[in-house]
Amino acid sequence: MSGTFLGYRRPNGEVGIRNHLLIIPTVICANQVCSRITQLVPETVAIPHQHGCSQIGADKQRTFDVLAGTGKNPNVGGVIVISLGCEVIDPQALAEAIKVTGKPVEVFDIQSVGGSVKAIQHGTELARRMRAELDLQEKTEIPFGELKIGVKCGGSDATSGLASNPALGEAADSLIREGGTVVIGETTEIIGAEHVLAGRCRTPEVSEQLYHIVDRFEKEVERMGADMRGGNPSPGNIAGGLTTIEEKSLGCISKCGTAPIEGVIEYAEQIPAGGLYFMDSPGNDIECVSGMAAGGAHLVCFTTGRGTPTGSAVIPVIKITGNKKMYERMTDNMDVDVSDMLSGTLTLEDAGERIWREIREVSAGKLTKAEILGHTEFSINRIGPSL
């Protein structure tokens, strides 16, 4: 089934399903100014974080890449970069990295404009002008095949592997048949089942990359003197009926469907168009989703059996569950219920279609529960210690 939806065609040809004005602090010291501007100007969003200073090397580069990638996400129509003025993240370089998309970008620093109050005043004036310009942009018809979606699970229980993850896999296959793109992440969540995904890789080289990122992660855990099994499955996973990391991983990988894996990409790396990709990313919910958003995903489908309210700053997050009791208890946060799979009254195919329909409706403008509730969580996965 092919079709279109109304979305925003960006100057570089990419597609947005939202039209955010994003306020980016380059450093933790600018967080309050950015947050205050979003309080004063409706329809703006900020991404406060704890980084941007006392970082070097690959760690500093990761922060830069995630901030730049989030600004470049096609759901973002315009960006204001706000720095303190003395941090390690170069605000001008960050602005230039985002400007390559053709979207409007403004940048200033708090020290130069005269402190927090003046910075809030200046930023508010910029934001009001830019928001008014974004509101004039018209939507155009976009094929569903141009969508890029992330698939993620968190707060898992036994129903995740039995119902919601396989159903999401069906929806993922539906998008790929349309010519769209799916990215799965959570390197920690495939340990014990990596050989299954490696067997689905398009080429031996891609398979080797997948084994490499798993090996790299396990060695990092060993370097810290820790045991991966000390935190995965988590206490909540165990309470939900999962007993081993292998059991959890076999359920997790079903959410990406059956397509071959075209490539393995690094955390927050730009996601290629067409087919299934694996992004090296942590199992931490917000860090993983933030990496997918920085990579250019339009939305994330998030399965959960235990329940979680989190969303994302710039992309919709669709919450899916196979746990009927939890769905009824946390209906404020859940978008799709496929629990009838477990009673035999809903087929896998129909459950997948239910999720695929939700993806199409959210792409066309329907708000997710996380969006309605104002969940704009954002977090950057770090590599090194602060200096």
mmCIF file of C-alpha atoms in Angstrom:
data_model
loop_
_atom_site.group_PDB
_atom_site.id
_atom_site.type_symbol
_atom_site.label_atom_id
_atom_site.label_comp_id
_atom_site.label_asym_id
_atom_site.label_seq_id
_atom_site.Cartn_x
_atom_site.Cartn_y
_atom_site.Cartn_z
ATOM 1 C CA MET A 1 0.000 0.000 0.000
ATOM 2 C CA SER A 2 1.558 3.260 -1.132
ATOM 3 C CA GLY A 3 0.387 6.688 -0.084
ATOM 4 C CA THR A 4 1.301 10.204 0.943
ATOM 5 C CA PHE A 5 0.927 12.566 3.867
ATOM 6 C CA LEU A 6 1.234 16.314 4.282
ATOM 7 C CA GLY A 7 4.653 17.324 5.579
ATOM 8 C CA TYR A 8 7.323 20.013 5.293
ATOM 9 C CA ARG A 9 9.767 19.889 2.390
ATOM 10 C CA ARG A 10 13.052 21.415 3.555
ATOM 11 C CA PRO A 11 15.444 23.481 1.374
ATOM 12 C CA ASN A 12 17.832 20.503 1.086
ATOM 13 C CA GLY A 13 15.036 18.201 -0.065
ATOM 14 C CA GLU A 14 14.554 16.384 3.241
ATOM 15 C CA VAL A 15 11.145 15.919 4.816
ATOM 16 C CA GLY A 16 9.820 17.087 8.179
ATOM 17 C CA ILE A 17 6.735 15.755 9.948
ATOM 18 C CA ARG A 18 6.952 18.557 12.522
ATOM 19 C CA ASN A 19 8.087 22.192 12.234
ATOM 20 C CA HIS A 20 9.947 22.912 15.472
ATOM 21 C CA LEU A 21 11.869 26.041 16.357
ATOM 22 C CA LEU A 22 14.750 24.557 18.326
ATOM 23 C CA ILE A 23 16.764 26.422 20.963
ATOM 24 C CA ILE A 24 20.180 24.779 21.451
ATOM 25 C CA PRO A 25 22.425 25.561 24.431
ATOM 26 C CA THR A 26 26.039 24.781 23.558
ATOM 27 C CA VAL A 27 26.842 24.279 27.228
ATOM 28 C CA ILE A 28 25.088 23.611 30.532
ATOM 29 C CA CYS A 29 25.664 27.258 31.522
ATOM 30 C CA ALA A 30 23.179 28.347 28.811
ATOM 31 C CA ASN A 31 20.424 25.932 29.815
ATOM 32 C CA GLN A 32 18.363 28.319 31.920
ATOM 33 C CA VAL A 33 18.385 31.070 29.285
ATOM 34 C CA CYS A 34 17.229 28.593 26.615
ATOM 35 C CA SER A 35 14.529 27.108 28.833
ATOM 36 C CA ARG A 36 13.234 30.538 29.789
ATOM 37 C CA ILE A 37 12.893 31.531 26.120
ATOM 38 C CA THR A 38 10.778 28.441 25.420
ATOM 39 C CA GLN A 39 8.520 29.425 28.320
ATOM 40 C CA LEU A 40 8.016 32.879 26.815
ATOM 41 C CA VAL A 41 7.584 31.867 23.156
ATOM 42 C CA PRO A 42 4.975 29.190 22.367
ATOM 43 C CA GLU A 43 5.819 26.406 19.907
ATOM 44 C CA THR A 44 9.523 26.423 20.684
ATOM 45 C CA VAL A 45 11.569 23.622 22.235
ATOM 46 C CA ALA A 46 14.954 23.572 23.983
ATOM 47 C CA ILE A 47 17.416 20.745 24.596
ATOM 48 C CA PRO A 48 19.127 21.463 27.938
ATOM 49 C CA HIS A 49 22.039 19.139 28.688
ATOM 50 C CA GLN A 50 24.986 18.879 31.073
ATOM 51 C CA HIS A 51 27.807 18.945 28.520
ATOM 52 C CA GLY A 52 29.717 21.407 26.309
ATOM 53 C CA CYS A 53 32.607 22.226 28.625
ATOM 54 C CA SER A 54 35.547 20.322 30.166
ATOM 55 C CA GLN A 55 35.465 17.842 27.288
ATOM 56 C CA ILE A 56 38.202 16.846 24.849
ATOM 57 C CA GLY A 57 38.783 14.565 21.884
ATOM 58 C CA ALA A 58 36.106 12.101 20.852
ATOM 59 C CA ASP A 59 33.909 13.046 23.814
ATOM 60 C CA LYS A 60 33.839 16.704 22.784
ATOM 61 C CA GLN A 61 33.177 15.687 19.179
ATOM 62 C CA ARG A 62 30.256 13.509 20.206
ATOM 63 C CA THR A 63 28.564 16.391 22.006
ATOM 64 C CA PHE A 64 29.086 18.596 18.951
ATOM 65 C CA ASP A 65 27.756 15.910 16.585
ATOM 66 C CA VAL A 66 24.629 15.241 18.650
ATOM 67 C CA LEU A 67 23.803 18.949 18.976
ATOM 68 C CA ALA A 68 24.429 19.524 15.270
ATOM 69 C CA GLY A 69 22.486 16.420 14.258
ATOM 70 C CA THR A 70 19.527 17.433 16.406
ATOM 71 C CA GLY A 71 19.533 20.859 14.792
ATOM 72 C CA LYS A 72 19.729 19.256 11.337
ATOM 73 C CA ASN A 73 16.849 16.872 12.036
ATOM 74 C CA PRO A 74 14.232 17.538 9.317
ATOM 75 C CA ASN A 75 11.502 17.993 11.952
ATOM 76 C CA VAL A 76 13.310 21.216 12.909
ATOM 77 C CA GLY A 77 12.414 24.246 10.800
ATOM 78 C CA GLY A 78 14.729 26.783 12.440
ATOM 79 C CA VAL A 79 17.406 26.954 15.141
ATOM 80 C CA ILE A 80 18.767 29.422 17.677
ATOM 81 C CA VAL A 81 22.171 28.479 19.106
ATOM 82 C CA ILE A 82 22.936 30.083 22.485
ATOM 83 C CA SER A 83 26.352 29.818 24.127
ATOM 84 C CA LEU A 84 27.913 31.233 27.253
ATOM 85 C CA GLY A 85 30.933 32.443 25.314
ATOM 86 C CA CYS A 86 33.877 30.499 26.733
ATOM 87 C CA GLU A 87 33.012 26.796 26.406
ATOM 88 C CA VAL A 88 34.786 24.154 24.314
ATOM 89 C CA ILE A 89 31.882 23.723 21.888
ATOM 90 C CA ASP A 90 32.299 26.383 19.197
ATOM 91 C CA PRO A 91 28.876 28.036 18.713
ATOM 92 C CA GLN A 92 29.723 29.495 15.297
ATOM 93 C CA ALA A 93 30.959 26.125 14.021
ATOM 94 C CA LEU A 94 27.806 24.499 15.391
ATOM 95 C CA ALA A 95 25.605 27.048 13.637
ATOM 96 C CA GLU A 96 27.475 26.558 10.358
ATOM 97 C CA ALA A 97 27.115 22.776 10.615
ATOM 98 C CA ILE A 98 23.332 23.197 10.859
ATOM 99 C CA LYS A 99 23.109 25.884 8.154
ATOM 100 C CA VAL A 100 24.170 23.380 5.474
ATOM 101 C CA THR A 101 20.544 22.166 5.545
ATOM 102 C CA GLY A 102 19.367 25.576 4.329
ATOM 103 C CA LYS A 103 17.211 26.242 7.396
ATOM 104 C CA PRO A 104 17.466 29.593 9.248
ATOM 105 C CA VAL A 105 19.968 29.598 12.129
ATOM 106 C CA GLU A 106 20.753 32.407 14.591
ATOM 107 C CA VAL A 107 23.572 32.365 17.148
ATOM 108 C CA PHE A 108 24.674 34.564 20.074
ATOM 109 C CA ASP A 109 26.448 34.263 23.410
ATOM 110 C CA ILE A 110 25.315 35.338 26.865
ATOM 111 C CA GLN A 111 28.559 37.095 27.801
ATOM 112 C CA SER A 112 28.495 39.366 24.747
ATOM 113 C CA VAL A 113 24.865 40.463 25.089
ATOM 114 C CA GLY A 114 25.330 41.316 28.779
ATOM 115 C CA GLY A 115 24.088 38.469 30.966
ATOM 116 C CA SER A 116 21.079 36.262 31.458
ATOM 117 C CA VAL A 117 18.311 38.874 31.467
ATOM 118 C CA LYS A 118 19.504 40.581 28.290
ATOM 119 C CA ALA A 119 20.138 37.187 26.663
ATOM 120 C CA ILE A 120 16.579 36.086 27.434
ATOM 121 C CA GLN A 121 15.232 39.335 25.992
ATOM 122 C CA HIS A 122 17.347 39.049 22.845
ATOM 123 C CA GLY A 123 16.583 35.359 22.377
ATOM 124 C CA THR A 124 12.870 35.921 22.880
ATOM 125 C CA GLU A 125 12.814 38.591 20.152
ATOM 126 C CA LEU A 126 14.650 36.271 17.762
ATOM 127 C CA ALA A 127 12.390 33.337 18.616
ATOM 128 C CA ARG A 128 9.176 35.297 18.095
ATOM 129 C CA ARG A 129 10.331 36.501 14.678
ATOM 130 C CA MET A 130 11.552 33.086 13.569
ATOM 131 C CA ARG A 131 8.435 31.318 14.877
ATOM 132 C CA ALA A 132 6.218 33.713 12.917
ATOM 133 C CA GLU A 133 8.174 32.927 9.740
ATOM 134 C CA LEU A 134 7.939 29.169 10.325
ATOM 135 C CA ASP A 135 4.178 29.460 10.807
ATOM 136 C CA LEU A 136 3.885 30.712 7.218
ATOM 137 C CA GLN A 137 5.412 27.552 5.762
ATOM 138 C CA GLU A 138 2.950 25.381 3.870
ATOM 139 C CA LYS A 139 2.782 21.614 3.861
ATOM 140 C CA THR A 140 3.170 19.505 0.754
ATOM 141 C CA GLU A 141 2.417 15.894 -0.162
ATOM 142 C CA ILE A 142 5.181 13.495 0.879
ATOM 143 C CA PRO A 143 5.397 9.745 0.102
ATOM 144 C CA PHE A 144 5.464 7.498 3.182
ATOM 145 C CA GLY A 145 8.544 5.916 1.621
ATOM 146 C CA GLU A 146 10.570 8.980 2.639
ATOM 147 C CA LEU A 147 10.058 8.279 6.336
ATOM 148 C CA LYS A 148 12.878 7.209 8.640
ATOM 149 C CA ILE A 149 11.755 5.639 11.904
ATOM 150 C CA GLY A 150 13.623 4.308 14.916
ATOM 151 C CA VAL A 151 12.513 1.185 16.769
ATOM 152 C CA LYS A 152 13.236 1.070 20.499
ATOM 153 C CA CYS A 153 12.126 -0.854 23.577
ATOM 154 C CA GLY A 154 12.402 0.037 27.241
ATOM 155 C CA GLY A 155 10.906 -0.991 30.520
ATOM 156 C CA SER A 156 10.427 -4.423 28.949
ATOM 157 C CA ASP A 157 8.580 -7.385 30.391
ATOM 158 C CA ALA A 158 7.622 -10.803 29.035
ATOM 159 C CA THR A 159 4.857 -9.287 26.879
ATOM 160 C CA SER A 160 7.411 -7.184 24.973
ATOM 161 C CA GLY A 161 9.093 -10.155 23.316
ATOM 162 C CA LEU A 162 5.829 -12.050 22.917
ATOM 163 C CA ALA A 163 3.628 -9.299 21.497
ATOM 164 C CA SER A 164 4.648 -5.664 21.081
ATOM 165 C CA ASN A 165 8.126 -6.230 19.625
ATOM 166 C CA PRO A 166 7.026 -8.751 16.956
ATOM 167 C CA ALA A 167 4.084 -6.489 16.080
ATOM 168 C CA LEU A 168 6.434 -3.546 15.678
ATOM 169 C CA GLY A 169 8.592 -5.741 13.452
ATOM 170 C CA GLU A 170 5.581 -6.228 11.164
ATOM 171 C CA ALA A 171 5.117 -2.446 10.961
ATOM 172 C CA ALA A 172 8.832 -1.984 10.267
ATOM 173 C CA ASP A 173 8.562 -4.400 7.350
ATOM 174 C CA SER A 174 5.558 -2.441 6.037
ATOM 175 C CA LEU A 175 7.551 0.798 5.966
ATOM 176 C CA ILE A 176 10.541 -0.830 4.284
ATOM 177 C CA ARG A 177 8.253 -2.281 1.610
ATOM 178 C CA GLU A 178 7.202 1.321 0.930
ATOM 179 C CA GLY A 179 10.855 2.233 0.375
ATOM 180 C CA GLY A 180 11.273 3.738 3.848
ATOM 181 C CA THR A 181 14.019 3.436 6.429
ATOM 182 C CA VAL A 182 14.170 1.740 9.831
ATOM 183 C CA VAL A 183 16.969 2.053 12.374
ATOM 184 C CA ILE A 184 17.363 -0.218 15.396
ATOM 185 C CA GLY A 185 19.852 0.513 18.152
ATOM 186 C CA GLU A 186 20.643 -0.529 21.724
ATOM 187 C CA THR A 187 23.863 -2.498 21.368
ATOM 188 C CA THR A 188 23.424 -3.681 24.949
ATOM 189 C CA GLU A 189 20.055 -5.168 24.004
ATOM 190 C CA ILE A 190 21.345 -7.536 21.312
ATOM 191 C CA ILE A 191 24.102 -9.232 23.327
ATOM 192 C CA GLY A 192 23.453 -12.945 23.241
ATOM 193 C CA ALA A 193 21.488 -12.616 20.007
ATOM 194 C CA GLU A 194 24.006 -10.712 17.893
ATOM 195 C CA HIS A 195 24.648 -13.813 15.791
ATOM 196 C CA VAL A 196 20.992 -13.762 14.695
ATOM 197 C CA LEU A 197 21.249 -10.188 13.422
ATOM 198 C CA ALA A 198 24.706 -10.849 11.937
ATOM 199 C CA GLY A 199 23.147 -13.608 9.866
ATOM 200 C CA ARG A 200 20.767 -11.030 8.384
ATOM 201 C CA CYS A 201 23.456 -8.549 7.349
ATOM 202 C CA ARG A 202 23.600 -7.734 3.643
ATOM 203 C CA THR A 203 27.337 -8.408 3.347
ATOM 204 C CA PRO A 204 30.075 -10.093 5.383
ATOM 205 C CA GLU A 205 31.584 -6.651 5.977
ATOM 206 C CA VAL A 206 28.386 -5.408 7.625
ATOM 207 C CA SER A 207 28.277 -8.565 9.738
ATOM 208 C CA GLU A 208 31.839 -7.916 10.880
ATOM 209 C CA GLN A 209 30.912 -4.339 11.822
ATOM 210 C CA LEU A 210 28.050 -5.614 13.957
ATOM 211 C CA TYR A 211 30.275 -8.067 15.815
ATOM 212 C CA HIS A 212 32.869 -5.309 16.215
ATOM 213 C CA ILE A 213 30.558 -2.876 18.021
ATOM 214 C CA VAL A 214 29.329 -5.631 20.368
ATOM 215 C CA ASP A 215 32.923 -6.650 21.144
ATOM 216 C CA ARG A 216 33.898 -3.007 21.661
ATOM 217 C CA PHE A 217 31.089 -2.495 24.142
ATOM 218 C CA GLU A 218 31.830 -5.653 26.094
ATOM 219 C CA LYS A 219 35.501 -4.680 26.375
ATOM 220 C CA GLU A 220 34.527 -1.256 27.701
ATOM 221 C CA VAL A 221 32.371 -2.891 30.379
ATOM 222 C CA GLU A 222 35.291 -5.177 31.290
ATOM 223 C CA ARG A 223 37.620 -2.172 31.476
ATOM 224 C CA MET A 224 35.310 -0.686 34.094
ATOM 225 C CA GLY A 225 35.550 -3.880 36.094
ATOM 226 C CA ALA A 226 31.828 -4.507 35.770
ATOM 227 C CA ASP A 227 29.600 -7.334 34.609
ATOM 228 C CA MET A 228 27.049 -6.509 31.941
ATOM 229 C CA ARG A 229 24.629 -8.868 33.652
ATOM 230 C CA GLY A 230 24.667 -6.642 36.730
ATOM 231 C CA GLY A 231 22.370 -4.167 34.999
ATOM 232 C CA ASN A 232 20.771 -6.078 32.147
ATOM 233 C CA PRO A 233 18.170 -7.399 32.576
ATOM 234 C CA SER A 234 17.281 -4.535 34.913
ATOM 235 C CA PRO A 235 15.382 -5.125 38.188
ATOM 236 C CA GLY A 236 12.217 -4.013 36.390
ATOM 237 C CA ASN A 237 12.836 -6.457 33.536
ATOM 238 C CA ILE A 238 13.305 -9.292 36.011
ATOM 239 C CA ALA A 239 10.137 -8.341 37.886
ATOM 240 C CA GLY A 240 8.380 -8.411 34.511
ATOM 241 C CA GLY A 241 9.418 -11.998 33.844
ATOM 242 C CA LEU A 242 12.730 -11.720 31.958
ATOM 243 C CA THR A 243 15.493 -13.863 33.418
ATOM 244 C CA THR A 244 18.600 -13.587 31.201
ATOM 245 C CA ILE A 245 20.211 -11.108 28.869
ATOM 246 C CA GLU A 246 19.877 -13.628 26.023
ATOM 247 C CA GLU A 247 16.144 -13.965 26.639
ATOM 248 C CA LYS A 248 15.739 -10.214 26.646
ATOM 249 C CA SER A 249 17.836 -9.777 23.493
ATOM 250 C CA LEU A 250 15.928 -12.378 21.488
ATOM 251 C CA GLY A 251 12.723 -10.500 22.249
ATOM 252 C CA CYS A 252 14.309 -7.118 21.511
ATOM 253 C CA ILE A 253 15.587 -7.895 18.035
ATOM 254 C CA SER A 254 12.143 -8.922 16.764
ATOM 255 C CA LYS A 255 11.068 -5.263 16.689
ATOM 256 C CA CYS A 256 13.078 -4.554 13.531
ATOM 257 C CA GLY A 257 11.210 -7.031 11.345
ATOM 258 C CA THR A 258 12.748 -9.364 8.807
ATOM 259 C CA ALA A 259 14.565 -7.138 6.293
ATOM 260 C CA PRO A 260 18.321 -7.529 5.728
ATOM 261 C CA ILE A 261 20.589 -5.124 7.617
ATOM 262 C CA GLU A 262 22.108 -2.751 5.076
ATOM 263 C CA GLY A 263 24.698 -1.162 7.336
ATOM 264 C CA VAL A 264 25.970 -0.414 10.838
ATOM 265 C CA ILE A 265 26.346 3.248 11.820
ATOM 266 C CA GLU A 266 27.837 5.023 14.822
ATOM 267 C CA TYR A 267 25.858 6.823 17.508
ATOM 268 C CA ALA A 268 24.097 9.920 16.076
ATOM 269 C CA GLU A 269 25.543 9.278 12.599
ATOM 270 C CA GLN A 270 23.249 10.319 9.746
ATOM 271 C CA ILE A 271 20.924 7.465 8.815
ATOM 272 C CA PRO A 272 21.089 6.456 5.130
ATOM 273 C CA ALA A 273 17.852 6.274 3.138
ATOM 274 C CA GLY A 274 16.118 2.988 2.394
ATOM 275 C CA GLY A 275 16.147 -0.305 4.293
ATOM 276 C CA LEU A 276 17.203 -1.415 7.766
ATOM 277 C CA TYR A 277 20.240 -0.093 9.673
ATOM 278 C CA PHE A 278 21.762 -0.709 13.084
ATOM 279 C CA MET A 279 22.976 2.253 15.159
ATOM 280 C CA ASP A 280 25.555 1.598 17.878
ATOM 281 C CA SER A 281 23.823 3.124 20.876
ATOM 282 C CA PRO A 282 23.206 2.452 24.570
ATOM 283 C CA GLY A 283 20.109 0.805 25.967
ATOM 284 C CA ASN A 284 19.445 3.958 28.015
ATOM 285 C CA ASP A 285 16.099 5.129 26.658
ATOM 286 C CA ILE A 286 16.688 8.843 26.308
ATOM 287 C CA GLU A 287 20.293 8.596 25.096
ATOM 288 C CA CYS A 288 19.251 6.079 22.455
ATOM 289 C CA VAL A 289 16.265 8.096 21.204
ATOM 290 C CA SER A 290 18.347 11.292 21.185
ATOM 291 C CA GLY A 291 20.968 9.546 19.051
ATOM 292 C CA MET A 292 18.311 8.427 16.567
ATOM 293 C CA ALA A 293 16.887 11.940 16.399
ATOM 294 C CA ALA A 294 20.378 13.349 15.788
ATOM 295 C CA GLY A 295 20.767 10.775 13.027
ATOM 296 C CA GLY A 296 17.702 12.119 11.228
ATOM 297 C CA ALA A 297 14.882 9.796 12.330
ATOM 298 C CA HIS A 298 11.427 11.348 11.946
ATOM 299 C CA LEU A 299 9.882 9.414 14.807
ATOM 300 C CA VAL A 300 10.564 6.510 17.159
ATOM 301 C CA CYS A 301 8.276 3.580 17.915
ATOM 302 C CA PHE A 302 8.897 2.584 21.534
ATOM 303 C CA THR A 303 7.609 -0.676 22.978
ATOM 304 C CA THR A 304 7.241 -1.152 26.727
ATOM 305 C CA GLY A 305 5.664 -3.683 29.041
ATOM 306 C CA ARG A 306 6.439 -1.961 32.320
ATOM 307 C CA GLY A 307 5.438 1.513 31.092
ATOM 308 C CA THR A 308 7.414 4.713 30.526
ATOM 309 C CA PRO A 309 6.307 8.302 29.882
ATOM 310 C CA THR A 310 9.404 9.673 28.122
ATOM 311 C CA GLY A 311 9.377 11.438 24.779
ATOM 312 C CA SER A 312 11.858 13.427 22.709
ATOM 313 C CA ALA A 313 12.618 17.067 22.040
ATOM 314 C CA VAL A 314 12.244 17.034 18.239
ATOM 315 C CA ILE A 315 10.637 13.738 17.191
ATOM 316 C CA PRO A 316 7.351 12.061 18.146
ATOM 317 C CA VAL A 317 7.684 8.894 20.250
ATOM 318 C CA ILE A 318 4.879 6.343 19.789
ATOM 319 C CA LYS A 319 4.413 4.142 22.874
ATOM 320 C CA ILE A 320 3.331 0.558 22.181
ATOM 321 C CA THR A 321 2.524 -2.199 24.667
ATOM 322 C CA GLY A 322 1.390 -5.795 24.839
ATOM 323 C CA ASN A 323 0.563 -5.555 28.537
ATOM 324 C CA LYS A 324 -3.187 -4.955 28.973
ATOM 325 C CA LYS A 325 -3.042 -4.171 32.701
ATOM 326 C CA MET A 326 -0.271 -1.652 32.229
ATOM 327 C CA TYR A 327 -2.066 -0.055 29.253
ATOM 328 C CA GLU A 328 -5.160 0.487 31.384
ATOM 329 C CA ARG A 329 -3.090 1.755 34.318
ATOM 330 C CA MET A 330 -0.948 4.129 32.204
ATOM 331 C CA THR A 331 -3.360 5.079 29.449
ATOM 332 C CA ASP A 332 -2.124 8.687 29.799
ATOM 333 C CA ASN A 333 1.177 7.597 28.253
ATOM 334 C CA MET A 334 0.385 4.692 25.908
ATOM 335 C CA ASP A 335 -0.537 5.145 22.241
ATOM 336 C CA VAL A 336 -1.078 1.617 20.910
ATOM 337 C CA ASP A 337 -2.321 -1.529 22.685
ATOM 338 C CA VAL A 338 -1.609 -4.898 21.019
ATOM 339 C CA SER A 339 -2.231 -7.019 24.121
ATOM 340 C CA ASP A 340 -5.066 -8.904 22.446
ATOM 341 C CA MET A 341 -2.347 -10.862 20.640
ATOM 342 C CA LEU A 342 -1.841 -12.779 23.883
ATOM 343 C CA SER A 343 -5.503 -13.802 24.116
ATOM 344 C CA GLY A 344 -5.515 -14.943 20.505
ATOM 345 C CA THR A 345 -8.064 -12.365 19.346
ATOM 346 C CA LEU A 346 -5.573 -10.196 17.445
ATOM 347 C CA THR A 347 -3.264 -11.630 14.812
ATOM 348 C CA LEU A 348 0.354 -10.599 14.437
ATOM 349 C CA GLU A 349 -0.451 -9.115 11.035
ATOM 350 C CA ASP A 350 -3.370 -7.066 12.354
ATOM 351 C CA ALA A 351 -1.299 -5.860 15.310
ATOM 352 C CA GLY A 352 1.430 -4.764 12.916
ATOM 353 C CA GLU A 353 -1.142 -2.934 10.803
ATOM 354 C CA ARG A 354 -2.436 -1.174 13.928
ATOM 355 C CA ILE A 355 1.071 0.194 14.584
ATOM 356 C CA TRP A 356 1.681 1.010 10.913
ATOM 357 C CA ARG A 357 -1.573 2.982 10.852
ATOM 358 C CA GLU A 358 -0.469 4.919 13.950
ATOM 359 C CA ILE A 359 2.860 5.706 12.252
ATOM 360 C CA ARG A 360 1.012 7.108 9.233
ATOM 361 C CA GLU A 361 -1.354 9.179 11.368
ATOM 362 C CA VAL A 362 1.437 10.609 13.544
ATOM 363 C CA SER A 363 3.437 11.443 10.414
ATOM 364 C CA ALA A 364 0.409 13.322 9.129
ATOM 365 C CA GLY A 365 0.195 15.418 12.306
ATOM 366 C CA LYS A 366 -1.536 13.387 15.020
ATOM 367 C CA LEU A 367 0.112 14.126 18.364
ATOM 368 C CA THR A 368 1.487 11.275 20.462
ATOM 369 C CA LYS A 369 0.685 11.091 24.172
ATOM 370 C CA ALA A 370 4.264 12.163 24.949
ATOM 371 C CA GLU A 371 3.853 15.251 22.759
ATOM 372 C CA ILE A 372 0.513 16.150 24.339
ATOM 373 C CA LEU A 373 2.045 15.884 27.821
ATOM 374 C CA GLY A 374 5.093 17.954 26.866
ATOM 375 C CA HIS A 375 7.745 15.257 27.216
ATOM 376 C CA THR A 376 10.867 16.660 25.525
ATOM 377 C CA GLU A 377 13.602 14.558 27.122
ATOM 378 C CA PHE A 378 17.112 14.841 25.676
ATOM 379 C CA SER A 379 20.420 13.303 26.705
ATOM 380 C CA ILE A 380 23.831 12.853 25.085
ATOM 381 C CA ASN A 381 25.728 9.596 25.422
ATOM 382 C CA ARG A 382 29.229 10.362 26.714
ATOM 383 C CA ILE A 383 32.523 8.688 25.931
ATOM 384 C CA GLY A 384 35.021 10.158 28.394
ATOM 385 C CA PRO A 385 35.210 11.747 31.849
ATOM 386 C CA SER A 386 34.898 15.455 32.552
ATOM 387 C CA LEU A 387 38.211 17.259 32.973
#
